[in-house]
PDB file of N, CA and C in Angstrom:
ATOM      1  N   UNK A   1      22.053   7.586  -2.560  1.00 75.00           N
ATOM      2  CA  UNK A   1      21.474   6.413  -3.184  1.00 75.00           C
ATOM      3  C   UNK A   1      20.863   6.824  -4.520  1.00 75.00           C
ATOM      4  N   UNK A   2      21.090   6.014  -5.497  1.00 84.00           N
ATOM      5  CA  UNK A   2      20.639   6.310  -6.847  1.00 84.00           C
ATOM      6  C   UNK A   2      19.502   5.369  -7.240  1.00 84.00           C
ATOM      7  N   UNK A   3      18.469   5.929  -7.825  1.00 91.00           N
ATOM      8  CA  UNK A   3      17.344   5.152  -8.346  1.00 91.00           C
ATOM      9  C   UNK A   3      17.791   4.528  -9.666  1.00 91.00           C
ATOM     10  N   UNK A   4      17.577   3.210  -9.796  1.00 91.00           N
ATOM     11  CA  UNK A   4      18.078   2.483 -10.962  1.00 91.00           C
ATOM     12  C   UNK A   4      16.985   1.555 -11.504  1.00 91.00           C
ATOM     13  N   UNK A   5      16.762   1.599 -12.820  1.00 95.00           N
ATOM     14  CA  UNK A   5      15.791   0.682 -13.429  1.00 95.00           C
ATOM     15  C   UNK A   5      16.396  -0.715 -13.428  1.00 95.00           C
ATOM     16  N   UNK A   6      15.631  -1.678 -12.884  1.00 92.00           N
ATOM     17  CA  UNK A   6      16.152  -3.036 -12.821  1.00 92.00           C
ATOM     18  C   UNK A   6      15.391  -4.002 -13.728  1.00 92.00           C
ATOM     19  N   UNK A   7      14.132  -3.683 -14.058  1.00 93.00           N
ATOM     20  CA  UNK A   7      13.354  -4.535 -14.945  1.00 93.00           C
ATOM     21  C   UNK A   7      12.395  -3.682 -15.762  1.00 93.00           C
ATOM     22  N   UNK A   8      11.977  -4.248 -16.894  1.00 95.00           N
ATOM     23  CA  UNK A   8      10.920  -3.636 -17.705  1.00 95.00           C
ATOM     24  C   UNK A   8      10.137  -4.772 -18.351  1.00 95.00           C
ATOM     25  N   UNK A   9       8.815  -4.663 -18.287  1.00 95.00           N
ATOM     26  CA  UNK A   9       7.931  -5.674 -18.847  1.00 95.00           C
ATOM     27  C   UNK A   9       6.950  -5.000 -19.794  1.00 95.00           C
ATOM     28  N   UNK A  10       6.527  -5.716 -20.830  1.00 96.00           N
ATOM     29  CA  UNK A  10       5.477  -5.220 -21.721  1.00 96.00           C
ATOM     30  C   UNK A  10       4.131  -5.401 -21.021  1.00 96.00           C
ATOM     31  N   UNK A  11       3.335  -4.336 -20.986  1.00 96.00           N
ATOM     32  CA  UNK A  11       2.027  -4.385 -20.332  1.00 96.00           C
ATOM     33  C   UNK A  11       0.971  -4.912 -21.302  1.00 96.00           C
ATOM     34  N   UNK A  12       0.108  -5.790 -20.811  1.00 95.00           N
ATOM     35  CA  UNK A  12      -0.990  -6.306 -21.614  1.00 95.00           C
ATOM     36  C   UNK A  12      -2.145  -5.305 -21.685  1.00 95.00           C
ATOM     37  N   UNK A  13      -2.300  -4.539 -20.611  1.00 92.00           N
ATOM     38  CA  UNK A  13      -3.382  -3.562 -20.538  1.00 92.00           C
ATOM     39  C   UNK A  13      -3.034  -2.505 -19.511  1.00 92.00           C
ATOM     40  N   UNK A  14      -3.675  -1.357 -19.591  1.00 92.00           N
ATOM     41  CA  UNK A  14      -3.354  -0.289 -18.645  1.00 92.00           C
ATOM     42  C   UNK A  14      -3.901  -0.583 -17.244  1.00 92.00           C
ATOM     43  N   UNK A  15      -3.319   0.047 -16.279  1.00 95.00           N
ATOM     44  CA  UNK A  15      -3.720  -0.092 -14.883  1.00 95.00           C
ATOM     45  C   UNK A  15      -5.085   0.551 -14.673  1.00 95.00           C
ATOM     46  N   UNK A  16      -5.960  -0.167 -13.959  1.00 95.00           N
ATOM     47  CA  UNK A  16      -7.243   0.394 -13.550  1.00 95.00           C
ATOM     48  C   UNK A  16      -7.522  -0.106 -12.129  1.00 95.00           C
ATOM     49  N   UNK A  17      -8.686   0.229 -11.583  1.00 94.00           N
ATOM     50  CA  UNK A  17      -8.985  -0.140 -10.197  1.00 94.00           C
ATOM     51  C   UNK A  17      -9.020  -1.660  -9.991  1.00 94.00           C
ATOM     52  N   UNK A  18      -9.569  -2.396 -10.967  1.00 95.00           N
ATOM     53  CA  UNK A  18      -9.615  -3.857 -10.838  1.00 95.00           C
ATOM     54  C   UNK A  18      -8.219  -4.465 -10.846  1.00 95.00           C
ATOM     55  N   UNK A  19      -7.371  -3.978 -11.735  1.00 95.00           N
ATOM     56  CA  UNK A  19      -5.987  -4.465 -11.802  1.00 95.00           C
ATOM     57  C   UNK A  19      -5.249  -4.097 -10.520  1.00 95.00           C
ATOM     58  N   UNK A  20      -5.451  -2.881 -10.048  1.00 96.00           N
ATOM     59  CA  UNK A  20      -4.795  -2.430  -8.812  1.00 96.00           C
ATOM     60  C   UNK A  20      -5.161  -3.377  -7.656  1.00 96.00           C
ATOM     61  N   UNK A  21      -6.435  -3.716  -7.554  1.00 96.00           N
ATOM     62  CA  UNK A  21      -6.874  -4.625  -6.486  1.00 96.00           C
ATOM     63  C   UNK A  21      -6.274  -6.012  -6.675  1.00 96.00           C
ATOM     64  N   UNK A  22      -6.222  -6.491  -7.920  1.00 96.00           N
ATOM     65  CA  UNK A  22      -5.620  -7.803  -8.192  1.00 96.00           C
ATOM     66  C   UNK A  22      -4.145  -7.815  -7.804  1.00 96.00           C
ATOM     67  N   UNK A  23      -3.442  -6.725  -8.087  1.00 97.00           N
ATOM     68  CA  UNK A  23      -2.025  -6.633  -7.720  1.00 97.00           C
ATOM     69  C   UNK A  23      -1.873  -6.707  -6.211  1.00 97.00           C
ATOM     70  N   UNK A  24      -2.677  -5.937  -5.480  1.00 96.00           N
ATOM     71  CA  UNK A  24      -2.605  -5.968  -4.016  1.00 96.00           C
ATOM     72  C   UNK A  24      -2.880  -7.376  -3.491  1.00 96.00           C
ATOM     73  N   UNK A  25      -3.927  -8.024  -4.025  1.00 97.00           N
ATOM     74  CA  UNK A  25      -4.256  -9.381  -3.588  1.00 97.00           C
ATOM     75  C   UNK A  25      -3.112 -10.354  -3.872  1.00 97.00           C
ATOM     76  N   UNK A  26      -2.493 -10.237  -5.054  1.00 95.00           N
ATOM     77  CA  UNK A  26      -1.406 -11.140  -5.411  1.00 95.00           C
ATOM     78  C   UNK A  26      -0.121 -10.854  -4.643  1.00 95.00           C
ATOM     79  N   UNK A  27       0.106  -9.601  -4.281  1.00 95.00           N
ATOM     80  CA  UNK A  27       1.259  -9.301  -3.419  1.00 95.00           C
ATOM     81  C   UNK A  27       1.072  -9.989  -2.080  1.00 95.00           C
ATOM     82  N   UNK A  28      -0.109  -9.863  -1.505  1.00 95.00           N
ATOM     83  CA  UNK A  28      -0.369 -10.500  -0.209  1.00 95.00           C
ATOM     84  C   UNK A  28      -0.301 -12.015  -0.313  1.00 95.00           C
ATOM     85  N   UNK A  29      -0.824 -12.570  -1.407  1.00 94.00           N
ATOM     86  CA  UNK A  29      -0.794 -14.023  -1.615  1.00 94.00           C
ATOM     87  C   UNK A  29       0.637 -14.551  -1.737  1.00 94.00           C
ATOM     88  N   UNK A  30       1.538 -13.749  -2.311  1.00 90.00           N
ATOM     89  CA  UNK A  30       2.922 -14.172  -2.534  1.00 90.00           C
ATOM     90  C   UNK A  30       3.907 -13.631  -1.511  1.00 90.00           C
ATOM     91  N   UNK A  31       3.413 -12.997  -0.469  1.00 90.00           N
ATOM     92  CA  UNK A  31       4.297 -12.378   0.529  1.00 90.00           C
ATOM     93  C   UNK A  31       5.281 -13.369   1.136  1.00 90.00           C
ATOM     94  N   UNK A  32       4.876 -14.608   1.271  1.00 89.00           N
ATOM     95  CA  UNK A  32       5.756 -15.627   1.860  1.00 89.00           C
ATOM     96  C   UNK A  32       6.999 -15.892   1.010  1.00 89.00           C
ATOM     97  N   UNK A  33       6.979 -15.500  -0.260  1.00 86.00           N
ATOM     98  CA  UNK A  33       8.124 -15.713  -1.151  1.00 86.00           C
ATOM     99  C   UNK A  33       9.197 -14.628  -1.000  1.00 86.00           C
ATOM    100  N   UNK A  34       8.850 -13.529  -0.354  1.00 84.00           N
ATOM    101  CA  UNK A  34       9.805 -12.427  -0.178  1.00 84.00           C
ATOM    102  C   UNK A  34      10.877 -12.850   0.825  1.00 84.00           C
ATOM    103  N   UNK A  35      12.093 -12.321   0.666  1.00 80.00           N
ATOM    104  CA  UNK A  35      13.185 -12.726   1.559  1.00 80.00           C
ATOM    105  C   UNK A  35      12.978 -12.275   3.005  1.00 80.00           C
ATOM    106  N   UNK A  36      12.169 -11.229   3.214  1.00 85.00           N
ATOM    107  CA  UNK A  36      11.855 -10.774   4.561  1.00 85.00           C
ATOM    108  C   UNK A  36      10.609  -9.905   4.504  1.00 85.00           C
ATOM    109  N   UNK A  37      10.130  -9.489   5.666  1.00 90.00           N
ATOM    110  CA  UNK A  37       8.918  -8.682   5.724  1.00 90.00           C
ATOM    111  C   UNK A  37       9.079  -7.397   4.918  1.00 90.00           C
ATOM    112  N   UNK A  38       7.971  -6.902   4.393  1.00 92.00           N
ATOM    113  CA  UNK A  38       7.996  -5.697   3.582  1.00 92.00           C
ATOM    114  C   UNK A  38       6.691  -4.929   3.748  1.00 92.00           C
ATOM    115  N   UNK A  39       6.701  -3.710   3.252  1.00 95.00           N
ATOM    116  CA  UNK A  39       5.514  -2.862   3.221  1.00 95.00           C
ATOM    117  C   UNK A  39       5.297  -2.439   1.778  1.00 95.00           C
ATOM    118  N   UNK A  40       4.030  -2.174   1.426  1.00 96.00           N
ATOM    119  CA  UNK A  40       3.760  -1.669   0.090  1.00 96.00           C
ATOM    120  C   UNK A  40       2.577  -0.719   0.121  1.00 96.00           C
ATOM    121  N   UNK A  41       2.521   0.150  -0.865  1.00 96.00           N
ATOM    122  CA  UNK A  41       1.407   1.075  -0.992  1.00 96.00           C
ATOM    123  C   UNK A  41       1.535   1.894  -2.259  1.00 96.00           C
ATOM    124  N   UNK A  42       0.422   2.459  -2.676  1.00 97.00           N
ATOM    125  CA  UNK A  42       0.385   3.276  -3.883  1.00 97.00           C
ATOM    126  C   UNK A  42       0.799   4.694  -3.561  1.00 97.00           C
ATOM    127  N   UNK A  43       1.479   5.334  -4.491  1.00 95.00           N
ATOM    128  CA  UNK A  43       1.924   6.713  -4.337  1.00 95.00           C
ATOM    129  C   UNK A  43       0.701   7.614  -4.218  1.00 95.00           C
ATOM    130  N   UNK A  44       0.705   8.495  -3.230  1.00 93.00           N
ATOM    131  CA  UNK A  44      -0.434   9.382  -2.998  1.00 93.00           C
ATOM    132  C   UNK A  44      -0.627  10.379  -4.133  1.00 93.00           C
ATOM    133  N   UNK A  45       0.442  10.790  -4.793  1.00 94.00           N
ATOM    134  CA  UNK A  45       0.366  11.790  -5.856  1.00 94.00           C
ATOM    135  C   UNK A  45       0.231  11.179  -7.245  1.00 94.00           C
ATOM    136  N   UNK A  46       0.551   9.898  -7.376  1.00 93.00           N
ATOM    137  CA  UNK A  46       0.510   9.239  -8.685  1.00 93.00           C
ATOM    138  C   UNK A  46       0.070   7.800  -8.469  1.00 93.00           C
ATOM    139  N   UNK A  47      -1.211   7.521  -8.712  1.00 92.00           N
ATOM    140  CA  UNK A  47      -1.732   6.187  -8.427  1.00 92.00           C
ATOM    141  C   UNK A  47      -1.314   5.135  -9.450  1.00 92.00           C
ATOM    142  N   UNK A  48      -0.362   5.483 -10.310  1.00 96.00           N
ATOM    143  CA  UNK A  48       0.229   4.512 -11.230  1.00 96.00           C
ATOM    144  C   UNK A  48       1.631   4.097 -10.769  1.00 96.00           C
ATOM    145  N   UNK A  49       1.955   4.445  -9.519  1.00 97.00           N
ATOM    146  CA  UNK A  49       3.250   4.061  -8.935  1.00 97.00           C
ATOM    147  C   UNK A  49       3.016   3.294  -7.643  1.00 97.00           C
ATOM    148  N   UNK A  50       3.590   2.119  -7.600  1.00 97.00           N
ATOM    149  CA  UNK A  50       3.506   1.266  -6.422  1.00 97.00           C
ATOM    150  C   UNK A  50       4.866   1.258  -5.740  1.00 97.00           C
ATOM    151  N   UNK A  51       4.860   1.496  -4.434  1.00 97.00           N
ATOM    152  CA  UNK A  51       6.098   1.467  -3.653  1.00 97.00           C
ATOM    153  C   UNK A  51       6.126   0.199  -2.810  1.00 97.00           C
ATOM    154  N   UNK A  52       7.265  -0.472  -2.825  1.00 95.00           N
ATOM    155  CA  UNK A  52       7.479  -1.655  -2.001  1.00 95.00           C
ATOM    156  C   UNK A  52       8.784  -1.424  -1.252  1.00 95.00           C
ATOM    157  N   UNK A  53       8.717  -1.521   0.063  1.00 93.00           N
ATOM    158  CA  UNK A  53       9.919  -1.302   0.872  1.00 93.00           C
ATOM    159  C   UNK A  53      10.293  -2.603   1.559  1.00 93.00           C
ATOM    160  N   UNK A  54      11.463  -3.101   1.165  1.00 89.00           N
ATOM    161  CA  UNK A  54      12.088  -4.262   1.805  1.00 89.00           C
ATOM    162  C   UNK A  54      13.395  -3.716   2.362  1.00 89.00           C
ATOM    163  N   UNK A  55      13.333  -3.258   3.585  1.00 88.00           N
ATOM    164  CA  UNK A  55      14.438  -2.531   4.194  1.00 88.00           C
ATOM    165  C   UNK A  55      15.776  -3.216   3.951  1.00 88.00           C
ATOM    166  N   UNK A  56      16.758  -2.552   3.401  1.00 90.00           N
ATOM    167  CA  UNK A  56      16.930  -1.123   3.143  1.00 90.00           C
ATOM    168  C   UNK A  56      16.602  -0.704   1.702  1.00 90.00           C
ATOM    169  N   UNK A  57      15.956  -1.586   0.940  1.00 90.00           N
ATOM    170  CA  UNK A  57      15.711  -1.328  -0.474  1.00 90.00           C
ATOM    171  C   UNK A  57      14.291  -0.815  -0.684  1.00 90.00           C
ATOM    172  N   UNK A  58      14.171   0.213  -1.522  1.00 93.00           N
ATOM    173  CA  UNK A  58      12.855   0.680  -1.935  1.00 93.00           C
ATOM    174  C   UNK A  58      12.681   0.346  -3.412  1.00 93.00           C
ATOM    175  N   UNK A  59      11.593  -0.328  -3.710  1.00 94.00           N
ATOM    176  CA  UNK A  59      11.265  -0.700  -5.082  1.00 94.00           C
ATOM    177  C   UNK A  59      10.074   0.133  -5.512  1.00 94.00           C
ATOM    178  N   UNK A  60      10.162   0.685  -6.703  1.00 96.00           N
ATOM    179  CA  UNK A  60       9.071   1.476  -7.248  1.00 96.00           C
ATOM    180  C   UNK A  60       8.656   0.853  -8.577  1.00 96.00           C
ATOM    181  N   UNK A  61       7.366   0.562  -8.697  1.00 97.00           N
ATOM    182  CA  UNK A  61       6.833  -0.035  -9.912  1.00 97.00           C
ATOM    183  C   UNK A  61       5.955   1.014 -10.591  1.00 97.00           C
ATOM    184  N   UNK A  62       6.333   1.390 -11.811  1.00 97.00           N
ATOM    185  CA  UNK A  62       5.584   2.391 -12.569  1.00 97.00           C
ATOM    186  C   UNK A  62       4.793   1.699 -13.663  1.00 97.00           C
ATOM    187  N   UNK A  63       3.495   1.935 -13.662  1.00 97.00           N
ATOM    188  CA  UNK A  63       2.596   1.345 -14.646  1.00 97.00           C
ATOM    189  C   UNK A  63       2.325   2.388 -15.727  1.00 97.00           C
ATOM    190  N   UNK A  64       2.983   2.212 -16.866  1.00 96.00           N
ATOM    191  CA  UNK A  64       2.800   3.104 -17.997  1.00 96.00           C
ATOM    192  C   UNK A  64       1.801   2.470 -18.962  1.00 96.00           C
ATOM    193  N   UNK A  65       1.432   3.162 -20.018  1.00 91.00           N
ATOM    194  CA  UNK A  65       0.410   2.626 -20.919  1.00 91.00           C
ATOM    195  C   UNK A  65       0.826   1.326 -21.600  1.00 91.00           C
ATOM    196  N   UNK A  66       2.093   1.198 -21.963  1.00 95.00           N
ATOM    197  CA  UNK A  66       2.532   0.006 -22.690  1.00 95.00           C
ATOM    198  C   UNK A  66       3.598  -0.811 -21.966  1.00 95.00           C
ATOM    199  N   UNK A  67       4.115  -0.292 -20.873  1.00 96.00           N
ATOM    200  CA  UNK A  67       5.163  -1.005 -20.135  1.00 96.00           C
ATOM    201  C   UNK A  67       4.951  -0.877 -18.627  1.00 96.00           C
ATOM    202  N   UNK A  68       5.599  -1.782 -17.920  1.00 97.00           N
ATOM    203  CA  UNK A  68       5.701  -1.714 -16.467  1.00 97.00           C
ATOM    204  C   UNK A  68       7.189  -1.660 -16.177  1.00 97.00           C
ATOM    205  N   UNK A  69       7.620  -0.572 -15.536  1.00 97.00           N
ATOM    206  CA  UNK A  69       9.038  -0.397 -15.225  1.00 97.00           C
ATOM    207  C   UNK A  69       9.245  -0.549 -13.726  1.00 97.00           C
ATOM    208  N   UNK A  70      10.311  -1.245 -13.369  1.00 96.00           N
ATOM    209  CA  UNK A  70      10.619  -1.508 -11.969  1.00 96.00           C
ATOM    210  C   UNK A  70      11.968  -0.869 -11.653  1.00 96.00           C
ATOM    211  N   UNK A  71      11.963  -0.022 -10.621  1.00 96.00           N
ATOM    212  CA  UNK A  71      13.158   0.694 -10.190  1.00 96.00           C
ATOM    213  C   UNK A  71      13.497   0.287  -8.758  1.00 96.00           C
ATOM    214  N   UNK A  72      14.769   0.373  -8.414  1.00 92.00           N
ATOM    215  CA  UNK A  72      15.206   0.099  -7.052  1.00 92.00           C
ATOM    216  C   UNK A  72      16.139   1.212  -6.590  1.00 92.00           C
ATOM    217  N   UNK A  73      16.012   1.543  -5.319  1.00 92.00           N
ATOM    218  CA  UNK A  73      16.905   2.489  -4.671  1.00 92.00           C
ATOM    219  C   UNK A  73      17.450   1.790  -3.432  1.00 92.00           C
ATOM    220  N   UNK A  74      18.773   1.739  -3.319  1.00 88.00           N
ATOM    221  CA  UNK A  74      19.384   1.024  -2.205  1.00 88.00           C
ATOM    222  C   UNK A  74      20.756   1.607  -1.916  1.00 88.00           C
ATOM    223  N   UNK A  75      21.212   1.469  -0.661  1.00 89.00           N
ATOM    224  CA  UNK A  75      22.576   1.888  -0.356  1.00 89.00           C
ATOM    225  C   UNK A  75      23.576   0.972  -1.062  1.00 89.00           C
ATOM    226  N   UNK A  76      24.776   1.463  -1.237  1.00 85.00           N
ATOM    227  CA  UNK A  76      25.808   0.727  -1.963  1.00 85.00           C
ATOM    228  C   UNK A  76      26.035  -0.666  -1.384  1.00 85.00           C
ATOM    229  N   UNK A  77      26.077  -0.772  -0.061  1.00 84.00           N
ATOM    230  CA  UNK A  77      26.345  -2.085   0.534  1.00 84.00           C
ATOM    231  C   UNK A  77      25.240  -3.092   0.185  1.00 84.00           C
ATOM    232  N   UNK A  78      23.999  -2.627   0.034  1.00 83.00           N
ATOM    233  CA  UNK A  78      22.906  -3.533  -0.331  1.00 83.00           C
ATOM    234  C   UNK A  78      23.008  -3.929  -1.802  1.00 83.00           C
ATOM    235  N   UNK A  79      23.474  -3.001  -2.644  1.00 80.00           N
ATOM    236  CA  UNK A  79      23.641  -3.314  -4.060  1.00 80.00           C
ATOM    237  C   UNK A  79      24.692  -4.399  -4.258  1.00 80.00           C
ATOM    238  N   UNK A  80      25.731  -4.363  -3.462  1.00 79.00           N
ATOM    239  CA  UNK A  80      26.795  -5.366  -3.555  1.00 79.00           C
ATOM    240  C   UNK A  80      26.242  -6.755  -3.224  1.00 79.00           C
ATOM    241  N   UNK A  81      25.295  -6.815  -2.275  1.00 78.00           N
ATOM    242  CA  UNK A  81      24.718  -8.093  -1.869  1.00 78.00           C
ATOM    243  C   UNK A  81      23.622  -8.565  -2.822  1.00 78.00           C
ATOM    244  N   UNK A  82      23.250  -7.737  -3.799  1.00 77.00           N
ATOM    245  CA  UNK A  82      22.198  -8.076  -4.758  1.00 77.00           C
ATOM    246  C   UNK A  82      22.808  -8.899  -5.886  1.00 77.00           C
ATOM    247  N   UNK A  83      23.032 -10.167  -5.599  1.00 80.00           N
ATOM    248  CA  UNK A  83      23.682 -11.078  -6.536  1.00 80.00           C
ATOM    249  C   UNK A  83      22.773 -11.389  -7.721  1.00 80.00           C
ATOM    250  N   UNK A  84      23.334 -12.007  -8.723  1.00 83.00           N
ATOM    251  CA  UNK A  84      22.545 -12.396  -9.898  1.00 83.00           C
ATOM    252  C   UNK A  84      21.419 -13.351  -9.489  1.00 83.00           C
ATOM    253  N   UNK A  85      21.694 -14.241  -8.553  1.00 86.00           N
ATOM    254  CA  UNK A  85      20.668 -15.172  -8.076  1.00 86.00           C
ATOM    255  C   UNK A  85      19.525 -14.408  -7.418  1.00 86.00           C
ATOM    256  N   UNK A  86      19.849 -13.460  -6.567  1.00 82.00           N
ATOM    257  CA  UNK A  86      18.797 -12.660  -5.899  1.00 82.00           C
ATOM    258  C   UNK A  86      18.051 -11.792  -6.902  1.00 82.00           C
ATOM    259  N   UNK A  87      18.763 -11.268  -7.870  1.00 84.00           N
ATOM    260  CA  UNK A  87      18.130 -10.449  -8.915  1.00 84.00           C
ATOM    261  C   UNK A  87      17.106 -11.291  -9.688  1.00 84.00           C
ATOM    262  N   UNK A  88      17.476 -12.533 -10.023  1.00 86.00           N
ATOM    263  CA  UNK A  88      16.575 -13.433 -10.739  1.00 86.00           C
ATOM    264  C   UNK A  88      15.379 -13.812  -9.876  1.00 86.00           C
ATOM    265  N   UNK A  89      15.610 -14.095  -8.602  1.00 85.00           N
ATOM    266  CA  UNK A  89      14.513 -14.437  -7.697  1.00 85.00           C
ATOM    267  C   UNK A  89      13.520 -13.282  -7.574  1.00 85.00           C
ATOM    268  N   UNK A  90      14.031 -12.052  -7.455  1.00 86.00           N
ATOM    269  CA  UNK A  90      13.155 -10.889  -7.351  1.00 86.00           C
ATOM    270  C   UNK A  90      12.388 -10.689  -8.649  1.00 86.00           C
ATOM    271  N   UNK A  91      13.068 -10.835  -9.776  1.00 89.00           N
ATOM    272  CA  UNK A  91      12.395 -10.685 -11.068  1.00 89.00           C
ATOM    273  C   UNK A  91      11.270 -11.713 -11.199  1.00 89.00           C
ATOM    274  N   UNK A  92      11.541 -12.953 -10.830  1.00 89.00           N
ATOM    275  CA  UNK A  92      10.522 -14.001 -10.905  1.00 89.00           C
ATOM    276  C   UNK A  92       9.319 -13.675 -10.018  1.00 89.00           C
ATOM    277  N   UNK A  93       9.586 -13.164  -8.832  1.00 89.00           N
ATOM    278  CA  UNK A  93       8.500 -12.811  -7.915  1.00 89.00           C
ATOM    279  C   UNK A  93       7.662 -11.662  -8.473  1.00 89.00           C
ATOM    280  N   UNK A  94       8.320 -10.597  -8.926  1.00 92.00           N
ATOM    281  CA  UNK A  94       7.603  -9.449  -9.481  1.00 92.00           C
ATOM    282  C   UNK A  94       6.816  -9.875 -10.718  1.00 92.00           C
ATOM    283  N   UNK A  95       7.461 -10.606 -11.605  1.00 92.00           N
ATOM    284  CA  UNK A  95       6.801 -11.041 -12.829  1.00 92.00           C
ATOM    285  C   UNK A  95       5.614 -11.959 -12.533  1.00 92.00           C
ATOM    286  N   UNK A  96       5.739 -12.817 -11.547  1.00 93.00           N
ATOM    287  CA  UNK A  96       4.654 -13.709 -11.160  1.00 93.00           C
ATOM    288  C   UNK A  96       3.449 -12.926 -10.646  1.00 93.00           C
ATOM    289  N   UNK A  97       3.683 -11.955  -9.779  1.00 94.00           N
ATOM    290  CA  UNK A  97       2.591 -11.118  -9.261  1.00 94.00           C
ATOM    291  C   UNK A  97       1.906 -10.371 -10.397  1.00 94.00           C
ATOM    292  N   UNK A  98       2.692  -9.801 -11.301  1.00 95.00           N
ATOM    293  CA  UNK A  98       2.123  -9.054 -12.423  1.00 95.00           C
ATOM    294  C   UNK A  98       1.367  -9.972 -13.385  1.00 95.00           C
ATOM    295  N   UNK A  99       1.893 -11.152 -13.648  1.00 95.00           N
ATOM    296  CA  UNK A  99       1.221 -12.094 -14.549  1.00 95.00           C
ATOM    297  C   UNK A  99      -0.074 -12.614 -13.929  1.00 95.00           C
ATOM    298  N   UNK A 100      -0.039 -12.944 -12.648  1.00 94.00           N
ATOM    299  CA  UNK A 100      -1.241 -13.419 -11.961  1.00 94.00           C
ATOM    300  C   UNK A 100      -2.316 -12.336 -11.892  1.00 94.00           C
ATOM    301  N   UNK A 101      -1.901 -11.080 -12.030  1.00 95.00           N
ATOM    302  CA  UNK A 101      -2.831  -9.940 -12.011  1.00 95.00           C
ATOM    303  C   UNK A 101      -3.252  -9.530 -13.425  1.00 95.00           C
ATOM    304  N   UNK A 102      -2.811 -10.297 -14.423  1.00 93.00           N
ATOM    305  CA  UNK A 102      -3.123 -10.039 -15.837  1.00 93.00           C
ATOM    306  C   UNK A 102      -2.610  -8.689 -16.340  1.00 93.00           C
ATOM    307  N   UNK A 103      -1.448  -8.283 -15.831  1.00 94.00           N
ATOM    308  CA  UNK A 103      -0.815  -7.041 -16.276  1.00 94.00           C
ATOM    309  C   UNK A 103       0.223  -7.334 -17.347  1.00 94.00           C
ATOM    310  N   UNK A 104       0.949  -8.448 -17.177  1.00 94.00           N
ATOM    311  CA  UNK A 104       1.949  -8.864 -18.151  1.00 94.00           C
ATOM    312  C   UNK A 104       1.687 -10.324 -18.525  1.00 94.00           C
ATOM    313  N   UNK A 105       2.224 -10.738 -19.652  1.00 91.00           N
ATOM    314  CA  UNK A 105       2.070 -12.133 -20.074  1.00 91.00           C
ATOM    315  C   UNK A 105       2.938 -13.033 -19.198  1.00 91.00           C
ATOM    316  N   UNK A 106       2.408 -14.197 -18.880  1.00 84.00           N
ATOM    317  CA  UNK A 106       3.179 -15.171 -18.115  1.00 84.00           C
ATOM    318  C   UNK A 106       4.276 -15.731 -19.012  1.00 84.00           C
ATOM    319  N   UNK A 107       5.422 -15.969 -18.402  1.00 78.00           N
ATOM    320  CA  UNK A 107       6.529 -16.578 -19.151  1.00 78.00           C
ATOM    321  C   UNK A 107       6.203 -18.025 -19.455  1.00 78.00           C
ATOM    322  N   UNK A 108       6.554 -18.443 -20.648  1.00 65.00           N
ATOM    323  CA  UNK A 108       6.283 -19.836 -21.062  1.00 65.00           C
ATOM    324  C   UNK A 108       7.277 -20.777 -20.467  1.00 65.00           C
TER     325      UNK A 108
END
């Protein structure tokens, strides 16, 4: 399985403890929008990386100083099922959580 960048957003501000908590709160608030149950948590070695596992896909969100990059790792069969519609739905969900957490600008 290959790790692949699927989205990149311009960051409004760097990640800190308040933003981290807002992200967690907004993930939980929007959990019902996910296609199925998932788990999430911060990387133990790098607290600027958020892992989200929606079996069989692992999503990694990296919070850099000026950007937020979103990567996905999935088996080939799951990539085939990742249609443009599903890609857009996931992007909207991720972007909504980040915007509600004041990490990225909300889309107009």
